[in-house]
PDB file of C-alpha atoms in Angstrom:
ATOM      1  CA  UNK A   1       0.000   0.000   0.000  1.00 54.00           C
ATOM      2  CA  UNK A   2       1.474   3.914  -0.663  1.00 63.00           C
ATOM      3  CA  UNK A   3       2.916   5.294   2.302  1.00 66.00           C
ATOM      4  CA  UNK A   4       1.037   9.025   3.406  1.00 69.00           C
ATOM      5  CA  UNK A   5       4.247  10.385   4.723  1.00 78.00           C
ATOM      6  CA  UNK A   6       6.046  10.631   0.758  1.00 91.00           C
ATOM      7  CA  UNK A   7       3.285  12.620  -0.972  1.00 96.00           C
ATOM      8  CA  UNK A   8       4.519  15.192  -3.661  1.00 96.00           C
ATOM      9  CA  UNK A   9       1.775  16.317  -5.597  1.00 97.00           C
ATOM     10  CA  UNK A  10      -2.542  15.776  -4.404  1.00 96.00           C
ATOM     11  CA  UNK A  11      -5.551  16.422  -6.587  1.00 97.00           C
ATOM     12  CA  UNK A  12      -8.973  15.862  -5.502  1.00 96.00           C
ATOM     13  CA  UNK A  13     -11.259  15.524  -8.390  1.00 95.00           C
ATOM     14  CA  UNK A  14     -14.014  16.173  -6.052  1.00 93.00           C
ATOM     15  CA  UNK A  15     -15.135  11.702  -5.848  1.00 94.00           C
ATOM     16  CA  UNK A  16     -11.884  10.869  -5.570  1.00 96.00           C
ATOM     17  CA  UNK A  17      -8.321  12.418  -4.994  1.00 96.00           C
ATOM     18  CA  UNK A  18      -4.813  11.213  -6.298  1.00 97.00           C
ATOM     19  CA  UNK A  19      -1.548  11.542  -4.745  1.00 97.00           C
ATOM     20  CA  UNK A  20       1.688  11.395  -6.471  1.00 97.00           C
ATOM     21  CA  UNK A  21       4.629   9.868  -3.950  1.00 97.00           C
ATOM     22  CA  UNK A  22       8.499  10.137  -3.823  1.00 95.00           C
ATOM     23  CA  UNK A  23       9.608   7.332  -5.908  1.00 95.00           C
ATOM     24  CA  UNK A  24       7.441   8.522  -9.088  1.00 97.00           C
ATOM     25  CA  UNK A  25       4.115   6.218  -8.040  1.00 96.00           C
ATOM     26  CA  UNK A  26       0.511   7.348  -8.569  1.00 97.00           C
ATOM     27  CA  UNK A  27      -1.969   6.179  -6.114  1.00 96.00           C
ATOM     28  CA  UNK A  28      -6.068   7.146  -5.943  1.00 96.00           C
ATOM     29  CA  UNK A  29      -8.818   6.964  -3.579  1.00 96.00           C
ATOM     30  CA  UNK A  30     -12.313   7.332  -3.547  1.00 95.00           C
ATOM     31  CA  UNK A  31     -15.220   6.938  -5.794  1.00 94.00           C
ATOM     32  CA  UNK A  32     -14.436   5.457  -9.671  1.00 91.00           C
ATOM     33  CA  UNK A  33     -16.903   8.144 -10.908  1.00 89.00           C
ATOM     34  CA  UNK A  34     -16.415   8.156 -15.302  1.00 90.00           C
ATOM     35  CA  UNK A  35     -13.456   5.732 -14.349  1.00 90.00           C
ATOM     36  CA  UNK A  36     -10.903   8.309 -11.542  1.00 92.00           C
ATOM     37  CA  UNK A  37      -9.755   5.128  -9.828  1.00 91.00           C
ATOM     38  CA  UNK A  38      -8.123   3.801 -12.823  1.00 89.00           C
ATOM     39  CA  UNK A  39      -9.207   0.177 -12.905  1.00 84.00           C
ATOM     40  CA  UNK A  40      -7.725  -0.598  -9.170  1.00 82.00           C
ATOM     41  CA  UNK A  41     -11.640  -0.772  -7.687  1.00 77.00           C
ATOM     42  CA  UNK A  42     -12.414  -4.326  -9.232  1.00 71.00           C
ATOM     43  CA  UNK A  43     -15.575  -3.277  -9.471  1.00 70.00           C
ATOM     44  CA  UNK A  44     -16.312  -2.372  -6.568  1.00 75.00           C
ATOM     45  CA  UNK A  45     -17.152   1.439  -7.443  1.00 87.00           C
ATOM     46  CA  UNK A  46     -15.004   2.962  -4.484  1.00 91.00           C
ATOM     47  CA  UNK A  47     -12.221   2.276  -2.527  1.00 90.00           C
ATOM     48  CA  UNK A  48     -11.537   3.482   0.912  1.00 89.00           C
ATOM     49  CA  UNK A  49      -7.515   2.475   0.774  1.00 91.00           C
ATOM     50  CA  UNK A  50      -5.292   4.243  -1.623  1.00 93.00           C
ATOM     51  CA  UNK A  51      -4.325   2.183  -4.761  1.00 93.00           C
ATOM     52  CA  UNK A  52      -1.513   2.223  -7.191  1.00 95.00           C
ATOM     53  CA  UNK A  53      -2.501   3.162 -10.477  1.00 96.00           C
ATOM     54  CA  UNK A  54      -0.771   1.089 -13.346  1.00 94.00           C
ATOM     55  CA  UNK A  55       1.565   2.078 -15.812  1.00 94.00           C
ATOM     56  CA  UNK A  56       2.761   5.242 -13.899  1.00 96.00           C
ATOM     57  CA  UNK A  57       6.381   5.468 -12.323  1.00 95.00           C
ATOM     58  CA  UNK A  58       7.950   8.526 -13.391  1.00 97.00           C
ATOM     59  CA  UNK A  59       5.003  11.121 -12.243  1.00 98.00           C
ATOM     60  CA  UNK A  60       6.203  14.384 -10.238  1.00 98.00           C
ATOM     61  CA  UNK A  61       2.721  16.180 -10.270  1.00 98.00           C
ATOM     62  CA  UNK A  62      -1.079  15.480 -10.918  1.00 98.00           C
ATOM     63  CA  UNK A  63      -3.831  17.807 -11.430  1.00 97.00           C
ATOM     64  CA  UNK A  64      -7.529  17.379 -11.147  1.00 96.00           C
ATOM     65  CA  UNK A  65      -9.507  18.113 -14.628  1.00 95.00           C
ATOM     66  CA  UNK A  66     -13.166  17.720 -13.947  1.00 91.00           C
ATOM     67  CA  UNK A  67     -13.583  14.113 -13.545  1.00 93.00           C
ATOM     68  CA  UNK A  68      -9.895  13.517 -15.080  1.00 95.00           C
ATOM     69  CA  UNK A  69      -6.216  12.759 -13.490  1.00 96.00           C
ATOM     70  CA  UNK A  70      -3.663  14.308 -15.305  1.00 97.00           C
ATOM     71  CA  UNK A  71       0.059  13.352 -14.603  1.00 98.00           C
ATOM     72  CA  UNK A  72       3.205  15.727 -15.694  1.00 98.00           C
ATOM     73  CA  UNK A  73       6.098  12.834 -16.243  1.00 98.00           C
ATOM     74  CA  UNK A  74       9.527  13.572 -15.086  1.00 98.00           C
ATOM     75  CA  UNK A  75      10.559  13.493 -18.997  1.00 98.00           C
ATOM     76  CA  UNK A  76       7.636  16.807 -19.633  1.00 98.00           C
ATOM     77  CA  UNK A  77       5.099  14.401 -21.409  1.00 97.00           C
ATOM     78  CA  UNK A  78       1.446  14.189 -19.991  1.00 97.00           C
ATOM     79  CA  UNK A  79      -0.987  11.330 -19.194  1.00 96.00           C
ATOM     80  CA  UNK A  80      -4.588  10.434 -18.069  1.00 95.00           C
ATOM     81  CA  UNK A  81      -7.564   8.978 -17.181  1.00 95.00           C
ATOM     82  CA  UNK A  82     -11.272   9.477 -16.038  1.00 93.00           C
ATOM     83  CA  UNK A  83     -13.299  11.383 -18.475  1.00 89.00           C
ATOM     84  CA  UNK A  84     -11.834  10.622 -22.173  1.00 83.00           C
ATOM     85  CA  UNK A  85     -12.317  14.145 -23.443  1.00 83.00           C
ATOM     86  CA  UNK A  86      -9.888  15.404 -20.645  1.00 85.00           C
ATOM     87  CA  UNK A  87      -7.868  12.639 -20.355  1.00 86.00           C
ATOM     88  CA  UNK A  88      -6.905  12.477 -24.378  1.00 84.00           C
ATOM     89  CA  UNK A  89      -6.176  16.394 -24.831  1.00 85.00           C
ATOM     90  CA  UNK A  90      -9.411  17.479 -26.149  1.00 81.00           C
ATOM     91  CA  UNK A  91     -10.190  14.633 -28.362  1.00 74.00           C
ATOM     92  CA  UNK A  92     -13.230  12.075 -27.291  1.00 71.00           C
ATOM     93  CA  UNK A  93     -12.888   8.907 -29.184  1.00 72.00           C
ATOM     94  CA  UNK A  94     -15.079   5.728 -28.768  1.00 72.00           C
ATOM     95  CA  UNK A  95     -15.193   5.836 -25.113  1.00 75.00           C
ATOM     96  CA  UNK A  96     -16.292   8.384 -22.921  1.00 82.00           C
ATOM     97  CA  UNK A  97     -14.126   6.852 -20.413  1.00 86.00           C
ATOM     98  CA  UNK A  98     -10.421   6.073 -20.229  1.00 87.00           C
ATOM     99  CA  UNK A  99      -9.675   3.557 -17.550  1.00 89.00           C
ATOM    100  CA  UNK A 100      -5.766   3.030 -17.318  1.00 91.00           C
ATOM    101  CA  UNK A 101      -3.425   5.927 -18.278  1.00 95.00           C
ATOM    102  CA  UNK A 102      -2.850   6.858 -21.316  1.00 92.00           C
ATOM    103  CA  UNK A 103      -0.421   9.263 -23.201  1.00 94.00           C
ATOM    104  CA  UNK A 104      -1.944  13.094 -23.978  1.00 94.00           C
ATOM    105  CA  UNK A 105      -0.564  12.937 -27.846  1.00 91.00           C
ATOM    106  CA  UNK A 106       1.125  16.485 -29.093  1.00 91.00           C
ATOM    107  CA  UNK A 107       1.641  17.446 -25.573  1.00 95.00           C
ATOM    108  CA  UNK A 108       5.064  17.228 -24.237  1.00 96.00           C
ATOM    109  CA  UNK A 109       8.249  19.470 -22.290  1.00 98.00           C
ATOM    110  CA  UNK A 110       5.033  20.004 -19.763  1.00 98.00           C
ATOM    111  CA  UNK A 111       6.564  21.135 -16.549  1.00 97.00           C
ATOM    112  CA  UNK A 112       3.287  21.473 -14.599  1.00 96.00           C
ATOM    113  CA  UNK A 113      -0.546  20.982 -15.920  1.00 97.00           C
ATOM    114  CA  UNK A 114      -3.046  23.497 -13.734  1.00 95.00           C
ATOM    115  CA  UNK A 115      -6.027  21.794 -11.962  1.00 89.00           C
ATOM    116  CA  UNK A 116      -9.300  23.263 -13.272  1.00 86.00           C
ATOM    117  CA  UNK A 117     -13.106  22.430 -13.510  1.00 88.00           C
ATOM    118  CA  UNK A 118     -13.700  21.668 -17.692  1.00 87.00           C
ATOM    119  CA  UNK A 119      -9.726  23.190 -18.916  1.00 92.00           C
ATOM    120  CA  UNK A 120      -6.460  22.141 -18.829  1.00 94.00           C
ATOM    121  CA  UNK A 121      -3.755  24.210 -19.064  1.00 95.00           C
ATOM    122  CA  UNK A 122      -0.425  22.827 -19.124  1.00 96.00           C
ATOM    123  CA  UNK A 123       3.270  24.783 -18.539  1.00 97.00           C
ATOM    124  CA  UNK A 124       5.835  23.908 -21.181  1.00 97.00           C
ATOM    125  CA  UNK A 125       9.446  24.148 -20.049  1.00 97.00           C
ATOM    126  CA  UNK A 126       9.820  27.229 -22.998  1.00 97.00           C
ATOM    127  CA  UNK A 127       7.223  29.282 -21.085  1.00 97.00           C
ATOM    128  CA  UNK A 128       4.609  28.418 -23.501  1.00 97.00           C
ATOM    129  CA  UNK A 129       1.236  27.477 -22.828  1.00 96.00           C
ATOM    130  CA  UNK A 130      -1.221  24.541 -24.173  1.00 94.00           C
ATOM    131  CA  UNK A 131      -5.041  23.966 -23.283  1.00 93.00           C
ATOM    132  CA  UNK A 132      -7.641  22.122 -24.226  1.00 91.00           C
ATOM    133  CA  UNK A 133     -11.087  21.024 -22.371  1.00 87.00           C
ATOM    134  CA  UNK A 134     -13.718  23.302 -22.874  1.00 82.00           C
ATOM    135  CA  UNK A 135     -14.231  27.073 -24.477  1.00 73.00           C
ATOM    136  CA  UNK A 136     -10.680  26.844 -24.996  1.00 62.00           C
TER     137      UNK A 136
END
């Protein structure tokens, strides 16, 4: 189970919050509301321990996106998962839910993405800035 006492980065998606620790590990809590738990519920709709999320072990931040997670990787690319619009950069595809983390394609040398309620906004290393989510 992830250790409390090495938490970097928290985001609270309002049903569920996410916590990136020391070593580069993602872990989430909560209600799996348009998939925030990324698959580590079993079904169950909610947990009440923190859970490792798959697939992540480089993350130094996570922000909250409506009902996405979105991880800044220690090499400036971006990932996600909850609501599929959010999660993919803007772009909805079959599913309106992405379950496991994913890669946000055309966004990278992110140093930090800002939490918000429908937008994200992510810092690139050059001082430039990219969004997508919506009215952007």
């Amino acid at each position: 189970m992830p250790r409390p006492d090495d938490v970097v980065s928290v985001a609270d998606a309002g049903t569920a919050l996410a916590a990136v620790h020391a070593g580069g590990t993602v872990s989430v809590v909560g209600v799996d509301h348009d998939g925030l738990l990324a698959g580590t519920a079993g079904g169950a709709g909610q947990t009440l321990l923190p859970r490792r999320v798959p697939g992540v072990s480089d993350a130094i931040s996570v922000a909250a996106v409506g009902s996405a997670f979105l991880v800044t990787h220690a090499d400036g690319t971006v990932s996600g998962w909850g609501d599929s619009f959010t999660a993919s950069g803007g772009f909805r595809g079959d599913s309106p839910v992405r379950t496991t983390p994913a890669a946000v394609q055309g966004v990278d040398e992110v140093v930090s993405v800002a939490d918000g309620s429908l937008s994200a906004l992510a810092l690139r290393s050059d001082g430039g800035v990219l969004g997508w989510g919506v009215n952007l």
